[in-house]
Short mmCIF file of C-alpha atoms in Angstrom, two decimals:
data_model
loop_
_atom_site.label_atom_id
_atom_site.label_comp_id
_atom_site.label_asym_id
_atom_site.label_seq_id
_atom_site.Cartn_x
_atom_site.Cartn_y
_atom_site.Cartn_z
CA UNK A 150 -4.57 8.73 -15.99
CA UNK A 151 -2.61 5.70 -16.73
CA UNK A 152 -3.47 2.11 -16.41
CA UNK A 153 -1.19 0.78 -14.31
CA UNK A 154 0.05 0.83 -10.23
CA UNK A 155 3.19 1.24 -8.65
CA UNK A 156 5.10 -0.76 -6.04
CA UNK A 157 8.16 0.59 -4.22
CA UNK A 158 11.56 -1.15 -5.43
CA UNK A 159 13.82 -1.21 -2.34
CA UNK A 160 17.34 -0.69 -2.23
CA UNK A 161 17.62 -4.38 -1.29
CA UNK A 162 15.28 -5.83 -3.90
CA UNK A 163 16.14 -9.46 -4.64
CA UNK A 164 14.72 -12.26 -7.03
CA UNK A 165 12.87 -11.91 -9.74
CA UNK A 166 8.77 -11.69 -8.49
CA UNK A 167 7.32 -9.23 -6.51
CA UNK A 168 6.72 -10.44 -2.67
CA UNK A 169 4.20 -10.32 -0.14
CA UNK A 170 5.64 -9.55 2.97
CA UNK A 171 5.42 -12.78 4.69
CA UNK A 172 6.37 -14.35 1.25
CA UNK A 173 9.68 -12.27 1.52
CA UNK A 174 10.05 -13.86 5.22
CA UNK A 175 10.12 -17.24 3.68
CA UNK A 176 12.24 -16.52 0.69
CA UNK A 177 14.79 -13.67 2.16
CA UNK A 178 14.78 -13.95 6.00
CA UNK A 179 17.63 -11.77 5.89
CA UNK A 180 15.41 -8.61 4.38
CA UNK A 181 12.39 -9.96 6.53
CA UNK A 182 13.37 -7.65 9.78
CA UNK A 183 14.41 -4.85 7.65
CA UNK A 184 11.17 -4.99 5.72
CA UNK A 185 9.15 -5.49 8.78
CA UNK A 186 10.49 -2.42 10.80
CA UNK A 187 8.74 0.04 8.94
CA UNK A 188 5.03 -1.47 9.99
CA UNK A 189 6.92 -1.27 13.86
CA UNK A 190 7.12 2.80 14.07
CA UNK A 191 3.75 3.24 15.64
CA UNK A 192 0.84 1.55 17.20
CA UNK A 193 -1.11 1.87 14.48
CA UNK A 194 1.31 0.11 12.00
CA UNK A 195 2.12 -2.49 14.22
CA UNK A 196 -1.72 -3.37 14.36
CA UNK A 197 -1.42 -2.89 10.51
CA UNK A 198 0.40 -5.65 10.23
CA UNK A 199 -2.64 -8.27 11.15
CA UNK A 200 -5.39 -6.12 9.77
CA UNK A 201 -7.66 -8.81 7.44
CA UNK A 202 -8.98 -7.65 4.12
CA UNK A 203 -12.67 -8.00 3.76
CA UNK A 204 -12.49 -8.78 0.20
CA UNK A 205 -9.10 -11.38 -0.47
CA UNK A 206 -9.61 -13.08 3.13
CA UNK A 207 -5.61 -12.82 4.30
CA UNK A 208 -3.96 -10.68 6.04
CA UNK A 209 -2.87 -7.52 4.42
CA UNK A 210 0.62 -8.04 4.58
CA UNK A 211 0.06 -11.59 2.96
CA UNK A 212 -1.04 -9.34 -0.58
CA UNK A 213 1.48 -7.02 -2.11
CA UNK A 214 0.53 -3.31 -1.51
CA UNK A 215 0.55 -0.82 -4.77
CA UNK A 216 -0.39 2.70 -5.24
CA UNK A 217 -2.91 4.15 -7.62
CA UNK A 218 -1.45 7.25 -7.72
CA UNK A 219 1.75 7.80 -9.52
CA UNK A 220 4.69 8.02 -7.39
CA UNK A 221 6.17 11.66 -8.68
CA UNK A 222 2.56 13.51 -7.61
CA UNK A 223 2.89 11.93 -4.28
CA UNK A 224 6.30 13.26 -4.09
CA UNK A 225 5.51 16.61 -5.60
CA UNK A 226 2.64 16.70 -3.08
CA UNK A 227 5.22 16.17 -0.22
CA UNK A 228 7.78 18.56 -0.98
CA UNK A 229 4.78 21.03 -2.00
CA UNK A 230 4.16 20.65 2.24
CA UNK A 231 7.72 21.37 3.23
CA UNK A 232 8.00 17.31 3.53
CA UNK A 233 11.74 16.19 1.90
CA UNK A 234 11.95 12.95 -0.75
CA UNK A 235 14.82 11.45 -1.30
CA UNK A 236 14.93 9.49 -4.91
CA UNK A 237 13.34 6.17 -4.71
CA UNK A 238 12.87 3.20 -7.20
CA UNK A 239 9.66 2.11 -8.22
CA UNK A 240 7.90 -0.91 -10.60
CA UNK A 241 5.39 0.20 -13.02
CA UNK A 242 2.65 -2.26 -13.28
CA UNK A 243 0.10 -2.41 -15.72
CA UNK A 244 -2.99 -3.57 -14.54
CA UNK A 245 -3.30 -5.95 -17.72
CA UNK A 246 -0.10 -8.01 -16.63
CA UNK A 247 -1.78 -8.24 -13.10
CA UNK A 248 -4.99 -10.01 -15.62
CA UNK A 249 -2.65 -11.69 -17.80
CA UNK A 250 -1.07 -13.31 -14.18
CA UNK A 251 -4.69 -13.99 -13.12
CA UNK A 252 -4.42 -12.42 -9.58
CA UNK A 253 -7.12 -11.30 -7.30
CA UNK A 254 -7.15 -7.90 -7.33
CA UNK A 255 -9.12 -5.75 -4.69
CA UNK A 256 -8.91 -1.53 -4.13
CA UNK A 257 -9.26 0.14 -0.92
CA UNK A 258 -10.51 3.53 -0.83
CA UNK A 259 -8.35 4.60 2.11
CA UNK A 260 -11.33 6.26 4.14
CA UNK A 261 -10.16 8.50 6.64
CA UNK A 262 -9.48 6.25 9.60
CA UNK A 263 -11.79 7.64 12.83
CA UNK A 264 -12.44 5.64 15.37
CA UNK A 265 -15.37 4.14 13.46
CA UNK A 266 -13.35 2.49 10.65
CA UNK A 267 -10.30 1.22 13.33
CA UNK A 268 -12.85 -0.55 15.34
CA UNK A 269 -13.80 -1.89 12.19
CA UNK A 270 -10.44 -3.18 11.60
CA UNK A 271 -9.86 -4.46 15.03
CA UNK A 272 -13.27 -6.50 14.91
CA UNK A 273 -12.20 -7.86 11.41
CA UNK A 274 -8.73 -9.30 13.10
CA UNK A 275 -11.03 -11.21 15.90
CA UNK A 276 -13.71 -12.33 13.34
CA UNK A 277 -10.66 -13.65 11.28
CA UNK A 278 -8.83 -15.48 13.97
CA UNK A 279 -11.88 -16.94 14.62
CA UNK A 280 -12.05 -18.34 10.82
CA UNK A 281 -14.65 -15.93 9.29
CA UNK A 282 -14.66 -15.98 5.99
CA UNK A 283 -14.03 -12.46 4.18
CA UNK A 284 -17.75 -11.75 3.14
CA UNK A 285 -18.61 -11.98 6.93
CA UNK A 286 -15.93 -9.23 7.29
CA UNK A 287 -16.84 -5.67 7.61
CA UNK A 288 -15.70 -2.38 5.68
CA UNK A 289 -16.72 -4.14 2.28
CA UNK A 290 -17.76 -0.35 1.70
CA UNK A 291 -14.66 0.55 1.60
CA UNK A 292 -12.88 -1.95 -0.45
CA UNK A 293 -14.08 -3.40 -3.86
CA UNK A 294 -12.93 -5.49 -6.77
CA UNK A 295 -10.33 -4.21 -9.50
CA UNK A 296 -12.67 -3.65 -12.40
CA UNK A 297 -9.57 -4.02 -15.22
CA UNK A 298 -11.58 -2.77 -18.10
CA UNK A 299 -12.19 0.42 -16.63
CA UNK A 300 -9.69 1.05 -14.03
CA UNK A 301 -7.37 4.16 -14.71
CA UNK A 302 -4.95 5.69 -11.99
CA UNK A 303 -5.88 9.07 -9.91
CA UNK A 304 -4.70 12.16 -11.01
CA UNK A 305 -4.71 13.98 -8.07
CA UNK A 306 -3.98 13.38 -4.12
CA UNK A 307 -7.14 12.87 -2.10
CA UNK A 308 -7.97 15.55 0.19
CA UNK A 309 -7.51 13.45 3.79
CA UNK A 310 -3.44 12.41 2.23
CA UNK A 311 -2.63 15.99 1.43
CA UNK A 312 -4.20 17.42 5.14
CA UNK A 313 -1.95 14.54 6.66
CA UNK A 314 1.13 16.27 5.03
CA UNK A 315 -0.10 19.86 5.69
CA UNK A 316 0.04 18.89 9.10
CA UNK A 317 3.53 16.49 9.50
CA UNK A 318 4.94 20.08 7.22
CA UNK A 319 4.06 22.17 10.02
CA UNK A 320 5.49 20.07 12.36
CA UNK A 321 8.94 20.06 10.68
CA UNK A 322 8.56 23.74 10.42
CA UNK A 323 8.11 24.06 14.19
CA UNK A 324 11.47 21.85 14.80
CA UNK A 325 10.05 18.45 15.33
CA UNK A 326 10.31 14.89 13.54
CA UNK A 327 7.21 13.34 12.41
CA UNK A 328 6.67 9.86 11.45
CA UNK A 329 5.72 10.38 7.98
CA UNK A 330 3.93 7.85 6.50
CA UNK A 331 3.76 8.67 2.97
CA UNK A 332 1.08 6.80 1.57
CA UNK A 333 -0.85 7.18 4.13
CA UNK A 334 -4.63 8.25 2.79
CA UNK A 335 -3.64 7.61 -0.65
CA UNK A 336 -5.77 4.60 -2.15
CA UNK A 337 -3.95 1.25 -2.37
CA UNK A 338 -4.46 -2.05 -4.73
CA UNK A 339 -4.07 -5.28 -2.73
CA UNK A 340 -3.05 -7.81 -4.94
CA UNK A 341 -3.16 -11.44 -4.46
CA UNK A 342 -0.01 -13.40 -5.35
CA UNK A 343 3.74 -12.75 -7.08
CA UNK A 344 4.17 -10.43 -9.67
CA UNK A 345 7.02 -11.61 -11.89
CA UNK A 346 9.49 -8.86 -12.98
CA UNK A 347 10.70 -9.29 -15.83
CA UNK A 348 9.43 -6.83 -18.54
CA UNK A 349 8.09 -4.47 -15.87
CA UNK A 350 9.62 -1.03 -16.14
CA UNK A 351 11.29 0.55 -12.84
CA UNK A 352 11.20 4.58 -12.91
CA UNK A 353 13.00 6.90 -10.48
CA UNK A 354 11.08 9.21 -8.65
CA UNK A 355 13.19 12.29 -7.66
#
């Protein structure tokens, strides 16, 4: 276990902090569409996109998304499902800058989404264009603050991640294309604000 996340590093990373999504609109419209596409593959995504978070009380792509699971098991885990990787960039964060910065800080379990917890979702997106506040949001089950003392990454892939590549592997074995959406299942760390760069290391994951 370590004590940090991990945040993707894109081929077209500019600047020197760590963006939001809608940050990156205002900064780099140029990289906005590019950036946004990826939430635009399915349905699901695009609702992604205006999900609120029950905890920080903005829109989830208004935090920065990390994992906490390093990035080499999750692409272990992939290949180890007949899924390819292809090398990718990625900042390692310790959770002690993120303390240091004085962010908000909020983990999301990554339930397996039934119909239960996407009607949850879909409610919280009505309740919050409405202006309810986050702690009249539901799911708080699911999500809860970054305890920085104690927090230490996962070791292992959760069971409802790893049957999500079991069954995008079979598909590619029977000819097809999946959408794969590689971290989805795996439990994120919403943070709240820019994360300056500078001294963070950037690993490659092959």
């Amino acid at each position: 276990s370590q004590r940090c996340v991990w945040h993707w590093r894109t081929k077209t990373f500019r600047g020197d902090h760590i963006l939001d999504l809608y940050s990156t609109q205002a900064a780099y419209p140029e990289l906005f569409d590019g950036y946004k596409a990826k939430y635009e593959t399915t349905i699901m995504r695009r609702f992604m996109l205006g999900i609120a978070h029950p905890k920080l009380g903005k829109l989830w792509n208004e935090v920065i998304h990390t994992s906490t699971i390093h990035p080499q098991l999750v692409a272990d885990a992939k290949r180890s499902c007949g899924i390819p990787h292809e090398p990718t960039d990625y900042f390692v964060i310790p959770v002690e800058r993120l303390r240091e910065l004085g962010l908000r800080c909020a983990l999301w379990t990554y339930p397996p989404l039934g119909l239960y917890r996407k009607g949850q979702m879909f409610t919280n997106n009505l309740l919050h264009k409405l202006g309810v506040g986050p702690d009249g949001l539901l799911g708080q089950d699911v999500y809860e603050w970054l305890d920085f003392d104690n927090y230490r990454s996962l070791d292992t892939m959760p069971e409802y991640a790893m049957n999500k590549y079991r069954g995008w592997g079979a598909e590619i074995k029977e000819g097809k294309h999946p959408q794969i959406l590689t971290y989805d299942g795996v439990p994120h760390l919403f943070v709240d604000g820019k994360i300056p760069t500078e001294g963070l290391e950037v690993i490659t994951v092959d």
